[in-house]
Coordinates of C-alpha atoms and ligand atoms in Angstrom, one line a residue:
X1 CA 52.1 170.0 91.2
X2 CA 52.7 167.7 94.1
X3 CA 56.3 167.1 94.9
X4 CA 55.5 163.4 94.7
X5 CA 54.6 163.7 91.0
X6 CA 58.1 162.6 90.1
X7 CA 57.3 159.2 91.5
X8 CA 54.5 158.7 89.0
X9 CA 56.9 159.8 86.3
X10 CA 59.5 157.3 87.5
X11 CA 57.0 154.5 87.7
X12 CA 55.9 155.1 84.1
X13 CA 59.5 155.1 82.9
X14 CA 60.3 152.0 84.9
X15 CA 57.3 150.1 83.5
X16 CA 58.2 151.3 80.0
X17 CA 61.7 150.0 80.5
X18 CA 60.5 146.5 81.5
X19 CA 57.8 146.3 78.8
X20 CA 60.5 147.0 76.1
X21 CA 63.3 144.9 77.6
X22 CA 62.6 141.9 75.4
X23 CA 63.0 143.9 72.2
X24 CA 66.1 145.9 73.1
X25 CA 69.7 144.9 72.5
X26 CA 70.9 143.0 75.6
X27 CA 74.5 144.2 75.4
X28 CA 75.3 147.8 76.2
X29 CA 75.4 150.1 73.2
X30 CA 77.0 153.3 74.7
X31 CA 80.7 153.8 75.0
X32 CA 82.2 154.9 78.3
X33 CA 83.1 158.2 76.7
X34 CA 79.5 158.7 75.7
X35 CA 78.3 157.8 79.1
X36 CA 80.8 160.1 80.8
X37 CA 80.0 163.0 78.5
X38 CA 76.2 162.6 78.8
X39 CA 76.1 162.0 82.5
X40 CA 78.9 164.5 83.3
X41 CA 76.5 167.5 83.5
X42 CA 77.5 170.4 85.6
X43 CA 76.7 170.3 89.3
X44 CA 74.8 173.5 89.5
X45 CA 74.4 176.0 92.3
X46 CA 70.6 176.1 92.2
X47 CA 69.9 172.5 91.3
X48 CA 67.4 171.1 88.7
X49 CA 63.8 170.2 89.0
X50 CA 63.1 166.7 90.0
X51 CA 61.3 165.7 86.8
X52 CA 64.1 167.1 84.7
X53 CA 66.7 165.1 86.7
X54 CA 64.8 161.9 86.2
X55 CA 64.1 162.4 82.5
X56 CA 67.7 163.3 81.9
X57 CA 69.0 160.3 84.0
X58 CA 67.0 157.9 81.9
X59 CA 68.1 159.5 78.6
X60 CA 71.7 159.9 79.7
X61 CA 72.1 156.3 81.0
X62 CA 70.5 154.8 77.9
X63 CA 72.8 152.3 76.3
X64 CA 74.7 151.9 79.6
X65 CA 72.2 149.7 81.2
X66 CA 73.1 146.0 80.6
X67 CA 69.9 144.1 79.8
X68 CA 70.7 141.5 82.4
X69 CA 67.0 141.3 83.3
X70 CA 66.2 139.9 79.9
X71 CA 64.9 136.3 79.5
X72 CA 67.8 135.7 77.1
X73 CA 70.6 136.8 79.4
X74 CA 72.7 133.8 80.6
X75 CA 75.8 135.4 82.0
X76 CA 77.2 134.8 85.5
X77 CA 74.4 133.9 87.8
X78 CA 72.3 137.0 87.7
X79 CA 68.6 136.3 88.3
X80 CA 65.8 138.5 87.3
X81 CA 63.3 140.4 89.5
X82 CA 59.7 139.1 90.0
X83 CA 57.4 142.1 89.4
X84 CA 55.8 141.5 92.8
X85 CA 59.3 141.6 94.5
X86 CA 60.2 144.8 92.6
X87 CA 56.8 146.3 93.7
X88 CA 57.6 145.4 97.3
X89 CA 61.1 146.8 96.8
X90 CA 59.6 150.1 95.7
X91 CA 57.5 150.2 98.8
X92 CA 60.5 149.4 100.9
X93 CA 62.3 152.5 99.5
X94 CA 59.1 154.5 100.0
X95 CA 58.6 153.5 103.6
X96 CA 62.4 154.1 104.1
X97 CA 62.5 152.3 107.4
X98 CA 65.8 151.9 109.1
X99 CA 65.8 148.1 109.4
X100 CA 68.7 148.2 112.0
X101 CA 66.3 147.6 114.8
X102 CA 62.8 146.5 115.6
X103 CA 62.0 149.9 117.1
X104 CA 62.7 151.8 113.9
X105 CA 61.2 149.1 111.7
X106 CA 58.7 146.9 113.5
X107 CA 56.8 145.6 110.5
X108 CA 60.1 144.8 108.8
X109 CA 61.2 142.9 111.9
X110 CA 58.0 140.8 111.9
X111 CA 58.3 140.1 108.1
X112 CA 61.9 139.0 108.6
X113 CA 60.8 136.7 111.4
X114 CA 58.1 135.2 109.2
X115 CA 60.1 134.9 105.9
X116 CA 63.2 133.6 107.8
X117 CA 61.0 130.8 109.2
X118 CA 59.5 130.1 105.7
X119 CA 63.0 129.9 104.1
X120 CA 64.3 127.5 106.7
X121 CA 61.3 125.2 105.9
X122 CA 61.7 125.6 102.1
X123 CA 65.5 125.0 102.3
X124 CA 65.2 122.1 104.7
X125 CA 67.3 123.8 107.4
X126 CA 66.9 123.4 111.1
X127 CA 63.9 125.4 112.5
X128 CA 66.1 126.5 115.4
X129 CA 68.7 128.2 113.2
X130 CA 69.2 131.9 113.5
X131 CA 69.4 134.0 110.4
X132 CA 70.1 137.5 108.9
X133 CA 69.0 139.4 105.8
X134 CA 72.2 140.7 104.3
X135 CA 73.4 142.3 101.1
X136 CA 74.3 139.1 99.3
X137 CA 76.1 135.8 99.6
X138 CA 79.4 137.6 100.2
X139 CA 78.2 139.1 103.4
X140 CA 76.3 135.9 104.3
X141 CA 79.7 134.1 104.2
X142 CA 81.3 136.9 106.3
X143 CA 78.5 136.7 108.9
X144 CA 78.6 132.9 109.1
X145 CA 82.4 132.9 109.4
X146 CA 82.2 135.5 112.3
X147 CA 79.8 133.1 114.1
X148 CA 82.2 130.2 113.3
X149 CA 85.2 132.2 114.6
X150 CA 83.4 132.9 117.8
X151 CA 82.3 129.3 118.3
X152 CA 85.7 127.7 117.5
X153 CA 87.7 130.2 119.7
X154 CA 85.3 130.1 122.6
X155 CA 85.7 126.4 122.7
X156 CA 89.4 127.0 123.1
X157 CA 89.0 129.5 125.9
X158 CA 89.4 132.6 123.7
X159 CA 87.0 135.5 123.7
X160 CA 87.6 136.9 120.2
X161 CA 85.1 139.7 120.5
X162 CA 87.1 141.1 123.4
X163 CA 90.6 139.8 122.8
X164 CA 90.7 140.1 119.0
X165 CA 92.9 137.8 117.0
X166 CA 96.4 138.8 118.2
X167 CA 97.7 135.7 120.0
X168 CA 94.5 133.7 119.3
X169 CA 94.6 130.0 118.4
X170 CA 94.8 129.7 114.6
X171 CA 91.8 128.9 112.6
X172 CA 92.2 127.1 109.3
X173 CA 89.8 126.8 106.4
X174 CA 89.4 123.6 104.4
X175 CA 87.6 124.0 101.1
X176 CA 87.9 122.9 97.5
X177 CA 89.6 124.6 94.5
X178 CA 86.3 125.5 92.9
X179 CA 85.0 127.5 95.9
X180 CA 83.7 130.9 95.0
X181 CA 86.2 133.8 95.5
X182 CA 83.8 135.4 98.0
X183 CA 84.8 132.7 100.4
X184 CA 88.4 134.0 100.3
X185 CA 87.2 137.6 100.8
X186 CA 85.3 136.6 103.9
X187 CA 88.4 134.9 105.2
X188 CA 90.4 138.1 104.5
X189 CA 87.9 140.4 106.1
X190 CA 87.7 138.4 109.3
X191 CA 91.5 138.5 109.8
X192 CA 91.9 134.7 109.3
X193 CA 94.1 135.3 106.2
X194 CA 94.1 133.3 103.0
X195 CA 97.3 131.5 104.1
X196 CA 95.0 129.6 106.4
X197 CA 93.1 128.2 103.5
X198 CA 93.9 124.6 102.4
X199 CA 92.4 123.0 99.3
X200 CA 91.1 119.5 99.8
X201 CA 91.1 117.3 96.7
X202 CA 88.0 116.9 94.6
X203 CA 86.8 114.3 92.2
X204 CA 86.7 115.0 88.4
X205 CA 83.3 116.7 88.7
X206 CA 84.5 119.0 91.5
X207 CA 83.0 117.3 94.6
X208 CA 85.1 117.3 97.6
X209 CA 86.6 113.9 98.3
X210 CA 85.5 112.5 101.7
X211 CA 88.7 110.5 102.2
X212 CA 90.8 113.6 101.5
X213 CA 88.7 115.6 104.0
X214 CA 89.1 113.0 106.7
X215 CA 92.9 112.9 106.1
X216 CA 93.1 116.7 106.2
X217 CA 91.2 116.8 109.5
X218 CA 93.2 113.9 111.0
X219 CA 96.4 115.8 111.4
X220 CA 97.5 117.4 114.7
X221 CA 94.4 117.2 116.8
X222 CA 92.2 120.0 118.0
X223 CA 92.9 122.5 115.3
X224 CA 90.1 125.0 114.9
X225 CA 88.7 124.4 111.5
X226 CA 86.0 125.7 109.2
X227 CA 85.1 123.3 106.3
X228 CA 83.5 125.3 103.5
X229 CA 81.4 123.2 101.2
X230 CA 79.4 124.1 98.1
X231 CA 75.8 123.6 97.0
X232 CA 75.8 124.4 93.3
X233 CA 79.1 125.1 91.6
X234 CA 79.1 128.1 89.2
X235 CA 80.2 126.2 86.2
X236 CA 78.6 122.8 86.4
X237 CA 76.2 123.2 89.3
X238 CA 77.6 120.2 91.2
X239 CA 77.0 119.7 94.9
X240 CA 79.4 118.4 97.5
X241 CA 78.1 115.3 99.2
X242 CA 76.8 116.8 102.5
X243 CA 75.7 113.4 103.7
X244 CA 79.3 112.0 103.4
X245 CA 81.2 115.1 104.4
X246 CA 79.3 116.6 107.3
X247 CA 79.6 113.6 109.6
X248 CA 83.4 113.5 109.0
X249 CA 83.7 117.2 109.9
X250 CA 81.5 116.7 112.9
X251 CA 83.7 113.8 114.2
X252 CA 86.6 116.3 114.2
X253 CA 84.5 119.1 115.7
X254 CA 85.0 121.3 112.6
X255 CA 82.4 124.0 111.7
X256 CA 80.8 123.2 108.3
X257 CA 79.7 126.1 106.2
X258 CA 77.7 125.8 102.9
X259 CA 77.9 128.2 100.0
X260 CA 74.5 127.8 98.4
X261 CA 74.3 131.1 96.7
X262 CA 71.8 129.8 94.2
X263 CA 72.1 126.0 94.6
X264 CA 70.4 125.9 98.0
X265 CA 67.1 126.8 96.3
X266 CA 67.2 123.4 94.6
X267 CA 65.7 122.1 97.9
X268 CA 62.4 123.8 96.8
X269 CA 62.0 121.2 94.0
X270 CA 61.1 117.5 94.7
X271 CA 63.1 116.7 91.5
X272 CA 66.4 118.2 92.8
X273 CA 66.0 118.1 96.6
X274 CA 68.1 114.9 96.7
X275 CA 71.2 116.9 95.8
X276 CA 71.0 118.5 99.2
X277 CA 70.7 115.4 101.2
X278 CA 72.4 115.9 104.6
X279 CA 72.8 119.7 104.1
X280 CA 70.9 120.2 107.4
X281 CA 73.9 118.7 109.2
X282 CA 76.0 121.8 108.5
X283 CA 76.5 124.7 110.9
X284 CA 75.9 127.6 108.6
X285 CA 74.4 128.3 105.2
X286 CA 74.7 131.2 102.8
X287 CA 72.4 132.0 99.9
X288 CA 71.1 134.8 97.8
X289 CA 67.7 136.3 97.3
X290 CA 68.8 138.3 94.2
X291 CA 69.7 135.2 92.2
X292 CA 67.3 132.3 92.0
X293 CA 64.6 133.7 94.2
X294 CA 64.5 136.6 91.7
X295 CA 64.5 139.5 94.1
X296 CA 66.0 142.8 93.1
X297 CA 69.7 143.2 94.1
X298 CA 70.9 143.7 97.6
X299 CA 69.5 140.5 99.1
X300 CA 71.3 137.6 100.7
X301 CA 70.5 135.3 103.6
X302 CA 72.6 133.6 106.2
X303 CA 71.4 130.8 108.5
X304 CA 73.4 129.7 111.6
X305 CA 72.8 126.4 113.5
X306 CA 74.3 128.0 116.7
X307 CA 72.2 131.1 117.4
X308 CA 74.4 131.9 120.5
X309 CA 77.6 132.1 118.4
X310 CA 75.8 134.1 115.8
X311 CA 74.4 136.6 118.3
X312 CA 77.7 136.9 120.3
X313 CA 79.5 138.0 117.1
X314 CA 77.0 140.8 116.3
X315 CA 74.9 142.1 119.1
X316 CA 75.8 145.5 120.4
X317 CA 73.5 147.2 123.0
X318 CA 72.8 150.9 122.9
X319 CA 71.1 153.2 125.4
X320 CA 69.2 155.1 122.7
X321 CA 67.4 152.2 120.9
X322 CA 66.0 149.8 123.4
X323 CA 64.5 147.0 121.3
X324 CA 60.9 145.9 121.6
X325 CA 60.6 142.9 123.8
X326 CA 59.3 139.6 122.4
X327 CA 60.5 140.5 118.8
X328 CA 63.7 139.6 117.1
X329 CA 66.0 142.6 117.0
X330 CA 67.7 142.6 113.6
X331 CA 70.9 144.3 114.7
X332 CA 71.7 141.3 116.9
X333 CA 72.2 139.2 113.8
X334 CA 73.3 141.6 111.1
X335 CA 76.7 143.0 110.3
X336 CA 75.3 146.4 109.3
X337 CA 73.8 149.1 111.5
X338 CA 71.4 151.2 109.4
X339 CA 70.2 149.4 106.4
X340 CA 67.2 148.9 104.1
X341 CA 64.4 146.5 104.9
X342 CA 65.2 143.5 102.8
X343 CA 62.4 141.4 104.3
X344 CA 59.5 142.9 102.3
X345 CA 60.7 141.8 98.9
X346 CA 61.5 138.3 100.1
X347 CA 58.1 138.1 101.9
X348 CA 56.3 139.3 98.8
X349 CA 58.1 136.9 96.4
X350 CA 57.5 133.9 98.7
X351 CA 53.9 134.6 99.2
X352 CA 53.3 135.2 95.5
X353 CA 55.1 132.0 94.3
X354 CA 54.0 129.7 97.0
X355 CA 55.9 126.4 97.4
X356 CA 54.7 125.2 94.0
X357 CA 55.5 128.4 92.2
X358 CA 59.1 128.3 93.6
X359 CA 59.5 124.6 92.7
X360 CA 58.2 125.5 89.2
X361 CA 60.7 128.4 88.9
X362 CA 63.6 126.1 89.8
X363 CA 62.6 123.3 87.6
X364 CA 61.9 125.5 84.6
X365 CA 65.3 127.1 84.8
X366 CA 67.0 123.7 85.1
X367 CA 65.1 122.3 82.1
X368 CA 65.9 125.4 80.0
X369 CA 69.6 125.1 80.9
X370 CA 69.6 121.4 79.9
X371 CA 67.8 122.1 76.7
X372 CA 70.3 124.8 75.7
X373 CA 73.3 122.7 76.5
X374 CA 71.9 119.7 74.6
X375 CA 71.0 121.8 71.6
X376 CA 74.4 123.4 71.4
X377 CA 76.2 120.1 72.0
X378 CA 74.3 118.7 69.0
X379 CA 75.6 121.5 66.7
X380 CA 78.5 121.0 64.3
X381 CA 81.5 122.8 65.8
X382 CA 80.3 122.8 69.3
X383 CA 80.5 120.5 72.3
X384 CA 79.2 120.4 75.9
X385 CA 81.9 120.5 78.6
X386 CA 79.5 120.3 81.6
X387 CA 76.0 119.1 81.4
X388 CA 73.8 121.0 83.9
X389 CA 73.3 119.3 87.3
X390 CA 70.8 122.1 87.9
X391 CA 70.7 125.4 86.0
X392 CA 74.4 125.9 85.1
X393 CA 76.3 124.4 82.3
X394 CA 79.3 124.8 80.0
X395 CA 79.9 124.5 76.2
X396 CA 82.7 125.3 73.9
X397 CA 83.3 125.9 70.2
X398 CA 85.7 124.0 68.0
X399 CA 88.0 125.5 65.4
X400 CA 89.2 123.6 62.4
X401 CA 92.7 124.9 63.2
X402 CA 92.5 123.4 66.7
X403 CA 92.5 126.7 68.6
X404 CA 89.2 126.0 70.4
X405 CA 89.9 128.6 73.1
X406 CA 90.2 131.4 70.6
X407 CA 87.1 130.1 68.7
X408 CA 85.1 130.0 71.9
X409 CA 85.9 133.6 72.8
X410 CA 85.1 134.6 69.2
X411 CA 81.7 133.0 69.3
X412 CA 80.9 134.5 72.7
X413 CA 81.8 138.0 71.3
X414 CA 79.6 137.5 68.2
X415 CA 76.7 136.3 70.3
X416 CA 77.0 139.3 72.6
X417 CA 77.3 141.6 69.6
X418 CA 74.0 140.2 68.2
X419 CA 72.2 141.9 71.0
X420 CA 69.8 139.0 71.1
X421 CA 71.4 136.9 73.7
X422 CA 74.2 137.3 76.3
X423 CA 76.6 134.6 77.5
X424 CA 80.0 135.0 79.3
X425 CA 83.2 133.1 79.1
X426 CA 85.2 131.2 81.7
X427 CA 88.4 129.2 81.8
X428 CA 87.4 125.7 83.2
X429 CA 89.9 122.9 83.7
X430 CA 92.3 124.7 81.5
X431 CA 89.9 125.3 78.6
X432 CA 87.9 128.3 77.5
X433 CA 84.2 127.7 77.8
X434 CA 80.9 129.5 77.4
X435 CA 78.9 129.5 80.6
X436 CA 75.1 129.0 80.5
X437 CA 73.2 130.2 83.5
X438 CA 69.4 130.2 83.5
X439 CA 68.2 132.0 86.6
X440 CA 65.4 134.2 85.5
X441 CA 61.6 133.6 86.0
X442 CA 61.1 135.4 82.7
X443 CA 63.0 133.0 80.5
X444 CA 60.4 131.2 78.3
X445 CA 60.4 128.3 75.9
X446 CA 60.4 130.9 73.1
X447 CA 63.5 132.6 74.6
X448 CA 65.2 129.2 74.5
X449 CA 64.2 128.5 70.9
X450 CA 65.3 132.0 69.8
X451 CA 68.6 131.5 71.6
X452 CA 69.3 128.2 69.9
X453 CA 68.5 129.8 66.5
X454 CA 70.9 132.7 67.2
X455 CA 73.8 130.3 68.3
X456 CA 73.2 128.2 65.2
X457 CA 73.2 131.1 62.9
X458 CA 76.4 132.5 64.4
X459 CA 78.1 129.1 64.0
X460 CA 76.8 128.7 60.4
X461 CA 78.1 132.1 59.5
X462 CA 81.5 131.4 60.9
X463 CA 81.9 128.1 59.1
X464 CA 81.1 129.9 55.8
X465 CA 84.0 132.4 56.4
Ligands
LIG1 C1 77.1 134.8 93.3 C2 77.9 133.8 94.2 C3 78.5 134.3 95.4 C4 78.6 135.7 95.8 O1 77.3 136.2 96.1 P1 76.9 137.7 96.1 O2 75.5 137.8 96.2 O3 77.4 138.3 94.7 O4 77.7 138.4 97.2 C5 79.1 133.3 96.2 N1 79.0 132.0 95.8 C6 78.5 131.5 94.7 C7 78.5 130.1 94.4 C8 77.8 132.5 93.8 O5 77.3 132.0 92.7

């Protein structure tokens, strides 16, 4: 038997998993104790055969795999995997290229060059922007802020790569209260410190107030500043007004960063593109491949309008890997050294979808999200808190005794227990809410109908009790 036979076996098990995903409970069914006891097999001296290891892995992990790839999973902002992207991801693992440099992974370097250019076009970003294929939006922020740090300090006569931050001019970060926590982690990792973050006032929907930004920037002059804006809030999907905010930041020579983890992809649809008007005026942009583009996990993208600052923050020459000339060398732009080739899955998904397919995917998710929120809003004992601007929305459930927060958490728990659908909870503007995120290519009209039935039946049952 060929040693590679185990790959055939794994492919069969993987396809079987995906084929059955729609008919399995979405929630996990195994307890932690069960998982620990099943998976906690002895580490033997002689090892086990490959086929036995894979069979037992699948059997032992059963019930511990959250069905987040299901078309009726609406928690967080998770996204599914397009089969074509998963297939390219399998090949990526098979080829096992070290994507650190163009010498160790020339085809990957070319594919990154091509898909990077495609994405700039699709997302309406400057063609001259540099980019990197990173693990996710968290590292995209961190990479962008490293470029911003270089740029802002160089303009003040400080070489941060050589001198570090001890004694450096201070950098402050202006953002809004509803920024994602990953912005704060990027600030921490780069030594800027969360004390340097100031929250600028927003309007009721959560968009940064241009007057407040102007006031915040008009203080003592020449303070190095990063303004971190948002394209697509997690709860309501709202977008900051780039058209209004970017010129204000530019007037004060601040660096503008955009967190567009999923929302940046709205640019792919003619119906939603207007939400991103002016986004091209920013200095850096972060987004995910593993959310709305529906690539497997470990995929984020960062784009930087100042390639020189981006490169200065990351390039590191070595004598043992002289890059091929005339080809982008990945390590000059990425925070990692050795890494997997993230370009192949992105390339495959973009080629498969085409511009229309991508626009369709975006519009379908948005329309499903609206339909869900409207349908739940119309139910007795429920109300919408945030109608989707794109693919995210919030609802809550009302208790006769007035404790709507408790009721909302109870309904979420019952829906999760049903195994048919999966929603998560969040506290928004002081109230408990159920978040609705539709971010999977797989979600169909039937999934939405089934979901509405399940929510209605849980509510009907509760009102009978
Ligand atoms: C998911 C998300 C992030 C973090 O992205 P990762 O890919 O998990 O690192 C940042 N910002 C927003 C708005 C997000 O939705």
